[in-house]
mmCIF file of C-alpha atoms in Angstrom:
data_model
loop_
_atom_site.group_PDB
_atom_site.id
_atom_site.type_symbol
_atom_site.label_atom_id
_atom_site.label_comp_id
_atom_site.label_asym_id
_atom_site.label_seq_id
_atom_site.Cartn_x
_atom_site.Cartn_y
_atom_site.Cartn_z
ATOM 1 C CA UNK A 1 5.792 -9.261 10.994
ATOM 2 C CA UNK A 2 5.220 -10.096 7.392
ATOM 3 C CA UNK A 3 7.653 -12.351 5.528
ATOM 4 C CA UNK A 4 7.700 -10.959 2.011
ATOM 5 C CA UNK A 5 10.958 -10.446 0.169
ATOM 6 C CA UNK A 6 12.018 -8.502 -2.861
ATOM 7 C CA UNK A 7 15.281 -8.612 -4.786
ATOM 8 C CA UNK A 8 17.147 -6.652 -5.804
ATOM 9 C CA UNK A 9 16.517 -3.728 -3.497
ATOM 10 C CA UNK A 10 18.246 -1.338 -5.906
ATOM 11 C CA UNK A 11 18.897 -1.764 -9.600
ATOM 12 C CA UNK A 12 20.545 0.577 -12.114
ATOM 13 C CA UNK A 13 20.543 -0.666 -15.699
ATOM 14 C CA UNK A 14 20.805 0.600 -19.233
ATOM 15 C CA UNK A 15 18.054 1.060 -21.721
ATOM 16 C CA UNK A 16 16.973 -2.032 -23.588
ATOM 17 C CA UNK A 17 17.977 -4.563 -20.942
ATOM 18 C CA UNK A 18 15.661 -7.304 -19.844
ATOM 19 C CA UNK A 19 15.113 -7.422 -16.090
ATOM 20 C CA UNK A 20 13.177 -9.511 -13.601
ATOM 21 C CA UNK A 21 12.171 -8.221 -10.213
ATOM 22 C CA UNK A 22 11.725 -11.000 -7.736
ATOM 23 C CA UNK A 23 9.053 -11.241 -5.083
ATOM 24 C CA UNK A 24 8.541 -14.121 -2.614
ATOM 25 C CA UNK A 25 6.460 -14.633 0.428
ATOM 26 C CA UNK A 26 6.587 -17.425 2.993
ATOM 27 C CA UNK A 27 3.171 -16.883 4.524
ATOM 28 C CA UNK A 28 1.185 -19.092 2.124
ATOM 29 C CA UNK A 29 -0.873 -16.082 0.990
ATOM 30 C CA UNK A 30 -2.981 -16.850 -2.084
ATOM 31 C CA UNK A 31 -3.116 -13.277 -3.389
ATOM 32 C CA UNK A 32 -0.203 -11.196 -4.569
ATOM 33 C CA UNK A 33 0.148 -7.717 -6.056
ATOM 34 C CA UNK A 34 2.615 -5.411 -7.779
ATOM 35 C CA UNK A 35 2.500 -1.630 -7.326
ATOM 36 C CA UNK A 36 4.451 1.095 -9.009
ATOM 37 C CA UNK A 37 5.232 4.179 -6.937
ATOM 38 C CA UNK A 38 6.792 7.303 -8.335
ATOM 39 C CA UNK A 39 8.464 9.979 -6.206
ATOM 40 C CA UNK A 40 5.140 11.816 -6.122
ATOM 41 C CA UNK A 41 4.070 9.153 -3.621
ATOM 42 C CA UNK A 42 0.910 7.790 -5.269
ATOM 43 C CA UNK A 43 0.677 3.986 -5.505
ATOM 44 C CA UNK A 44 -0.566 2.381 -8.683
ATOM 45 C CA UNK A 45 -1.603 -1.261 -8.981
ATOM 46 C CA UNK A 46 -0.009 -2.744 -12.118
ATOM 47 C CA UNK A 47 -0.578 -6.488 -11.650
ATOM 48 C CA UNK A 48 -2.295 -8.871 -9.327
ATOM 49 C CA UNK A 49 -2.862 -12.579 -8.861
ATOM 50 C CA UNK A 50 -5.468 -14.358 -6.823
ATOM 51 C CA UNK A 51 -3.842 -17.775 -7.132
ATOM 52 C CA UNK A 52 -1.474 -19.996 -9.077
ATOM 53 C CA UNK A 53 -1.728 -19.623 -12.870
ATOM 54 C CA UNK A 54 -4.005 -16.608 -12.450
ATOM 55 C CA UNK A 55 -2.746 -13.083 -13.240
ATOM 56 C CA UNK A 56 -4.516 -9.852 -14.113
ATOM 57 C CA UNK A 57 -3.504 -6.369 -15.174
ATOM 58 C CA UNK A 58 -4.097 -3.641 -12.633
ATOM 59 C CA UNK A 59 -5.463 -0.170 -12.891
ATOM 60 C CA UNK A 60 -2.323 1.390 -14.365
ATOM 61 C CA UNK A 61 -1.191 0.172 -17.763
ATOM 62 C CA UNK A 62 2.306 -1.345 -17.600
ATOM 63 C CA UNK A 63 4.625 -2.856 -20.150
ATOM 64 C CA UNK A 64 5.776 -5.358 -17.603
ATOM 65 C CA UNK A 65 4.533 -8.945 -17.362
ATOM 66 C CA UNK A 66 4.142 -11.308 -14.404
ATOM 67 C CA UNK A 67 3.828 -14.970 -13.764
ATOM 68 C CA UNK A 68 2.496 -17.074 -10.845
ATOM 69 C CA UNK A 69 3.701 -20.625 -11.195
ATOM 70 C CA UNK A 70 4.108 -21.136 -7.458
ATOM 71 C CA UNK A 71 2.057 -19.733 -4.622
ATOM 72 C CA UNK A 72 5.013 -18.088 -2.960
ATOM 73 C CA UNK A 73 6.622 -16.504 -6.018
ATOM 74 C CA UNK A 74 5.400 -13.611 -8.167
ATOM 75 C CA UNK A 75 8.133 -12.215 -10.411
ATOM 76 C CA UNK A 76 7.767 -9.152 -12.610
ATOM 77 C CA UNK A 77 9.596 -8.891 -15.921
ATOM 78 C CA UNK A 78 10.427 -5.990 -18.208
ATOM 79 C CA UNK A 79 11.534 -7.262 -21.611
ATOM 80 C CA UNK A 80 13.180 -3.989 -22.654
ATOM 81 C CA UNK A 81 13.704 -1.422 -19.915
ATOM 82 C CA UNK A 82 13.332 2.277 -20.709
ATOM 83 C CA UNK A 83 13.969 5.434 -18.645
ATOM 84 C CA UNK A 84 10.193 5.783 -18.243
ATOM 85 C CA UNK A 85 10.270 2.585 -16.165
ATOM 86 C CA UNK A 86 12.377 4.294 -13.498
ATOM 87 C CA UNK A 87 10.308 3.964 -10.326
ATOM 88 C CA UNK A 88 9.888 2.018 -7.111
ATOM 89 C CA UNK A 89 8.170 -1.314 -7.437
ATOM 90 C CA UNK A 90 6.382 -2.732 -4.391
ATOM 91 C CA UNK A 91 5.172 -6.282 -4.032
ATOM 92 C CA UNK A 92 2.408 -7.236 -1.605
ATOM 93 C CA UNK A 93 0.438 -10.271 -0.550
ATOM 94 C CA UNK A 94 -2.756 -11.014 1.311
ATOM 95 C CA UNK A 95 -5.010 -13.872 2.378
ATOM 96 C CA UNK A 96 -8.674 -14.268 3.241
ATOM 97 C CA UNK A 97 -11.584 -11.925 2.812
ATOM 98 C CA UNK A 98 -10.582 -8.823 4.695
ATOM 99 C CA UNK A 99 -7.450 -8.306 2.674
ATOM 100 C CA UNK A 100 -4.910 -6.336 4.604
ATOM 101 C CA UNK A 101 -1.962 -6.441 2.246
ATOM 102 C CA UNK A 102 1.538 -6.933 3.518
ATOM 103 C CA UNK A 103 4.291 -5.265 1.592
ATOM 104 C CA UNK A 104 7.837 -6.117 0.740
ATOM 105 C CA UNK A 105 10.699 -3.593 1.061
ATOM 106 C CA UNK A 106 10.486 -2.537 -2.615
ATOM 107 C CA UNK A 107 12.842 -2.393 -5.523
ATOM 108 C CA UNK A 108 14.129 1.010 -6.643
ATOM 109 C CA UNK A 109 14.718 0.725 -10.360
ATOM 110 C CA UNK A 110 16.692 3.281 -12.355
ATOM 111 C CA UNK A 111 16.961 2.935 -16.122
ATOM 112 C CA UNK A 112 19.599 5.092 -17.757
ATOM 113 C CA UNK B 1 -16.271 3.394 -8.329
ATOM 114 C CA UNK B 2 -14.249 3.805 -5.156
ATOM 115 C CA UNK B 3 -12.221 6.799 -4.177
ATOM 116 C CA UNK B 4 -10.042 7.824 -1.237
ATOM 117 C CA UNK B 5 -9.119 11.437 -0.652
ATOM 118 C CA UNK B 6 -6.341 12.596 1.635
ATOM 119 C CA UNK B 7 -6.594 16.328 1.274
ATOM 120 C CA UNK B 8 -3.483 17.077 3.365
ATOM 121 C CA UNK B 9 -0.479 16.590 1.094
ATOM 122 C CA UNK B 10 2.048 17.595 3.740
ATOM 123 C CA UNK B 11 1.919 18.322 7.452
ATOM 124 C CA UNK B 12 4.732 19.618 9.611
ATOM 125 C CA UNK B 13 4.560 19.601 13.395
ATOM 126 C CA UNK B 14 6.901 19.982 16.299
ATOM 127 C CA UNK B 15 7.607 16.994 18.472
ATOM 128 C CA UNK B 16 4.965 16.290 21.179
ATOM 129 C CA UNK B 17 2.211 18.012 19.223
ATOM 130 C CA UNK B 18 -0.923 16.052 18.401
ATOM 131 C CA UNK B 19 -1.689 15.670 14.709
ATOM 132 C CA UNK B 20 -4.663 14.354 12.798
ATOM 133 C CA UNK B 21 -4.474 12.942 9.283
ATOM 134 C CA UNK B 22 -7.736 13.138 7.382
ATOM 135 C CA UNK B 23 -9.187 10.454 5.132
ATOM 136 C CA UNK B 24 -12.455 10.686 3.248
ATOM 137 C CA UNK B 25 -13.707 7.830 1.133
ATOM 138 C CA UNK B 26 -16.418 7.157 -1.473
ATOM 139 C CA UNK B 27 -17.965 3.767 -2.140
ATOM 140 C CA UNK B 28 -21.335 2.306 -3.089
ATOM 141 C CA UNK B 29 -20.639 -0.910 -1.294
ATOM 142 C CA UNK B 30 -22.395 -1.629 1.951
ATOM 143 C CA UNK B 31 -19.560 -3.864 3.097
ATOM 144 C CA UNK B 32 -16.066 -2.548 2.775
ATOM 145 C CA UNK B 33 -12.749 -2.293 4.667
ATOM 146 C CA UNK B 34 -10.605 0.692 5.487
ATOM 147 C CA UNK B 35 -6.859 0.658 6.175
ATOM 148 C CA UNK B 36 -4.023 2.897 7.211
ATOM 149 C CA UNK B 37 -0.436 2.274 6.158
ATOM 150 C CA UNK B 38 2.800 3.970 7.122
ATOM 151 C CA UNK B 39 5.667 4.418 4.700
ATOM 152 C CA UNK B 40 8.894 5.547 6.428
ATOM 153 C CA UNK B 41 11.825 6.806 4.402
ATOM 154 C CA UNK B 42 13.066 3.249 3.959
ATOM 155 C CA UNK B 43 10.205 2.758 1.546
ATOM 156 C CA UNK B 44 8.337 -0.239 2.871
ATOM 157 C CA UNK B 45 4.635 0.130 3.581
ATOM 158 C CA UNK B 46 3.728 -0.966 7.101
ATOM 159 C CA UNK B 47 0.182 -2.011 7.863
ATOM 160 C CA UNK B 48 -1.279 -0.107 10.857
ATOM 161 C CA UNK B 49 -4.972 -0.870 11.088
ATOM 162 C CA UNK B 50 -7.997 -2.360 9.397
ATOM 163 C CA UNK B 51 -11.584 -1.304 10.017
ATOM 164 C CA UNK B 52 -14.774 -3.076 8.804
ATOM 165 C CA UNK B 53 -17.679 -0.970 7.578
ATOM 166 C CA UNK B 54 -20.025 -2.521 10.112
ATOM 167 C CA UNK B 55 -17.798 -1.659 13.109
ATOM 168 C CA UNK B 56 -17.746 2.021 13.889
ATOM 169 C CA UNK B 57 -15.964 1.772 17.203
ATOM 170 C CA UNK B 58 -12.976 3.976 17.459
ATOM 171 C CA UNK B 59 -9.681 2.319 18.190
ATOM 172 C CA UNK B 60 -6.689 3.346 20.225
ATOM 173 C CA UNK B 61 -3.261 1.756 20.078
ATOM 174 C CA UNK B 62 -0.726 3.504 22.223
ATOM 175 C CA UNK B 63 -0.280 7.008 20.782
ATOM 176 C CA UNK B 64 -2.324 6.158 17.717
ATOM 177 C CA UNK B 65 -6.108 6.452 17.483
ATOM 178 C CA UNK B 66 -8.566 6.163 14.664
ATOM 179 C CA UNK B 67 -11.978 7.768 14.270
ATOM 180 C CA UNK B 68 -14.315 6.039 11.837
ATOM 181 C CA UNK B 69 -17.548 7.873 10.988
ATOM 182 C CA UNK B 70 -19.808 6.399 8.319
ATOM 183 C CA UNK B 71 -22.091 9.451 8.374
ATOM 184 C CA UNK B 72 -19.288 11.600 7.010
ATOM 185 C CA UNK B 73 -17.384 8.801 5.176
ATOM 186 C CA UNK B 74 -14.264 9.599 7.110
ATOM 187 C CA UNK B 75 -11.579 7.499 8.726
ATOM 188 C CA UNK B 76 -9.208 9.892 10.428
ATOM 189 C CA UNK B 77 -5.940 9.015 12.157
ATOM 190 C CA UNK B 78 -4.554 10.886 15.154
ATOM 191 C CA UNK B 79 -1.092 10.664 16.557
ATOM 192 C CA UNK B 80 -0.841 11.964 20.130
ATOM 193 C CA UNK B 81 2.389 13.453 21.352
ATOM 194 C CA UNK B 82 4.121 13.013 18.045
ATOM 195 C CA UNK B 83 7.748 11.874 17.846
ATOM 196 C CA UNK B 84 10.419 12.268 15.195
ATOM 197 C CA UNK B 85 10.099 8.552 14.381
ATOM 198 C CA UNK B 86 6.519 9.186 13.276
ATOM 199 C CA UNK B 87 7.844 11.100 10.267
ATOM 200 C CA UNK B 88 6.639 9.190 7.264
ATOM 201 C CA UNK B 89 4.083 9.115 4.478
ATOM 202 C CA UNK B 90 0.749 7.817 5.653
ATOM 203 C CA UNK B 91 -1.735 6.212 3.259
ATOM 204 C CA UNK B 92 -5.389 5.565 3.758
ATOM 205 C CA UNK B 93 -6.878 2.765 1.640
ATOM 206 C CA UNK B 94 -10.282 1.213 0.898
ATOM 207 C CA UNK B 95 -11.192 -2.316 -0.178
ATOM 208 C CA UNK B 96 -14.657 -3.609 -1.180
ATOM 209 C CA UNK B 97 -16.060 -6.767 0.257
ATOM 210 C CA UNK B 98 -16.818 -9.798 -1.834
ATOM 211 C CA UNK B 99 -14.344 -11.193 -4.352
ATOM 212 C CA UNK B 100 -12.602 -7.909 -5.254
ATOM 213 C CA UNK B 101 -9.543 -7.714 -3.121
ATOM 214 C CA UNK B 102 -7.917 -4.694 -4.674
ATOM 215 C CA UNK B 103 -7.024 -1.707 -2.515
ATOM 216 C CA UNK B 104 -7.767 1.855 -3.547
ATOM 217 C CA UNK B 105 -5.155 4.102 -1.991
ATOM 218 C CA UNK B 106 -5.278 7.786 -1.238
ATOM 219 C CA UNK B 107 -2.394 9.905 -2.468
ATOM 220 C CA UNK B 108 -0.764 9.935 0.965
ATOM 221 C CA UNK B 109 0.101 12.589 3.515
ATOM 222 C CA UNK B 110 3.695 13.351 4.262
ATOM 223 C CA UNK B 111 4.114 13.964 7.999
ATOM 224 C CA UNK B 112 7.273 15.625 9.237
ATOM 225 C CA UNK B 113 7.851 15.768 12.934
ATOM 226 C CA UNK B 114 10.561 18.246 13.858
ATOM 227 C CA UNK B 115 12.534 18.003 17.094
#
């Protein structure tokens, strides 16, 4: 069983607030990812990191930013939340070449 | 460019029926990896299986089985004697070999197993 954690699980905030979604893993995985998933089910990669101090934007443009100062921690920040940011955000990690990614439980974000 | 197509958006079956979820992929890589994930209503994606492009052996795990055919670029997933707990969204995904570790996901198939 994968040990990857996300907090908060649910978040309801007002427009304009700054928020940080936390993601931590205890498996020592070097690679970490953030996905956005709308109710229509499709997963979109918004950020990824292959190691400490290395971050890249994913396939879907996002106004969020990420940092990777420690191997186990990959937080995602929205400087000014808007209703269009309402979605589920899933964090994942992987190690090695074959790359099965292990997912956290997700954060359901609602911006009013 | 890579692509994964799950043509079945939703499937509804009655408990104990067998059901097959289709997955067709496109890639120009000779080495690649295929995956299936399950997403129950709780929202977390659960890893089910990984298949390497050079290993076409089918795999069975309990009521689950996977049929990988390179000739048709398909990696189908069959649940035998389905149960209500199998109700979930199932995603097929593709990853290239080498230093690109990103997954390309299909759009998912919502499986509903009715009692």
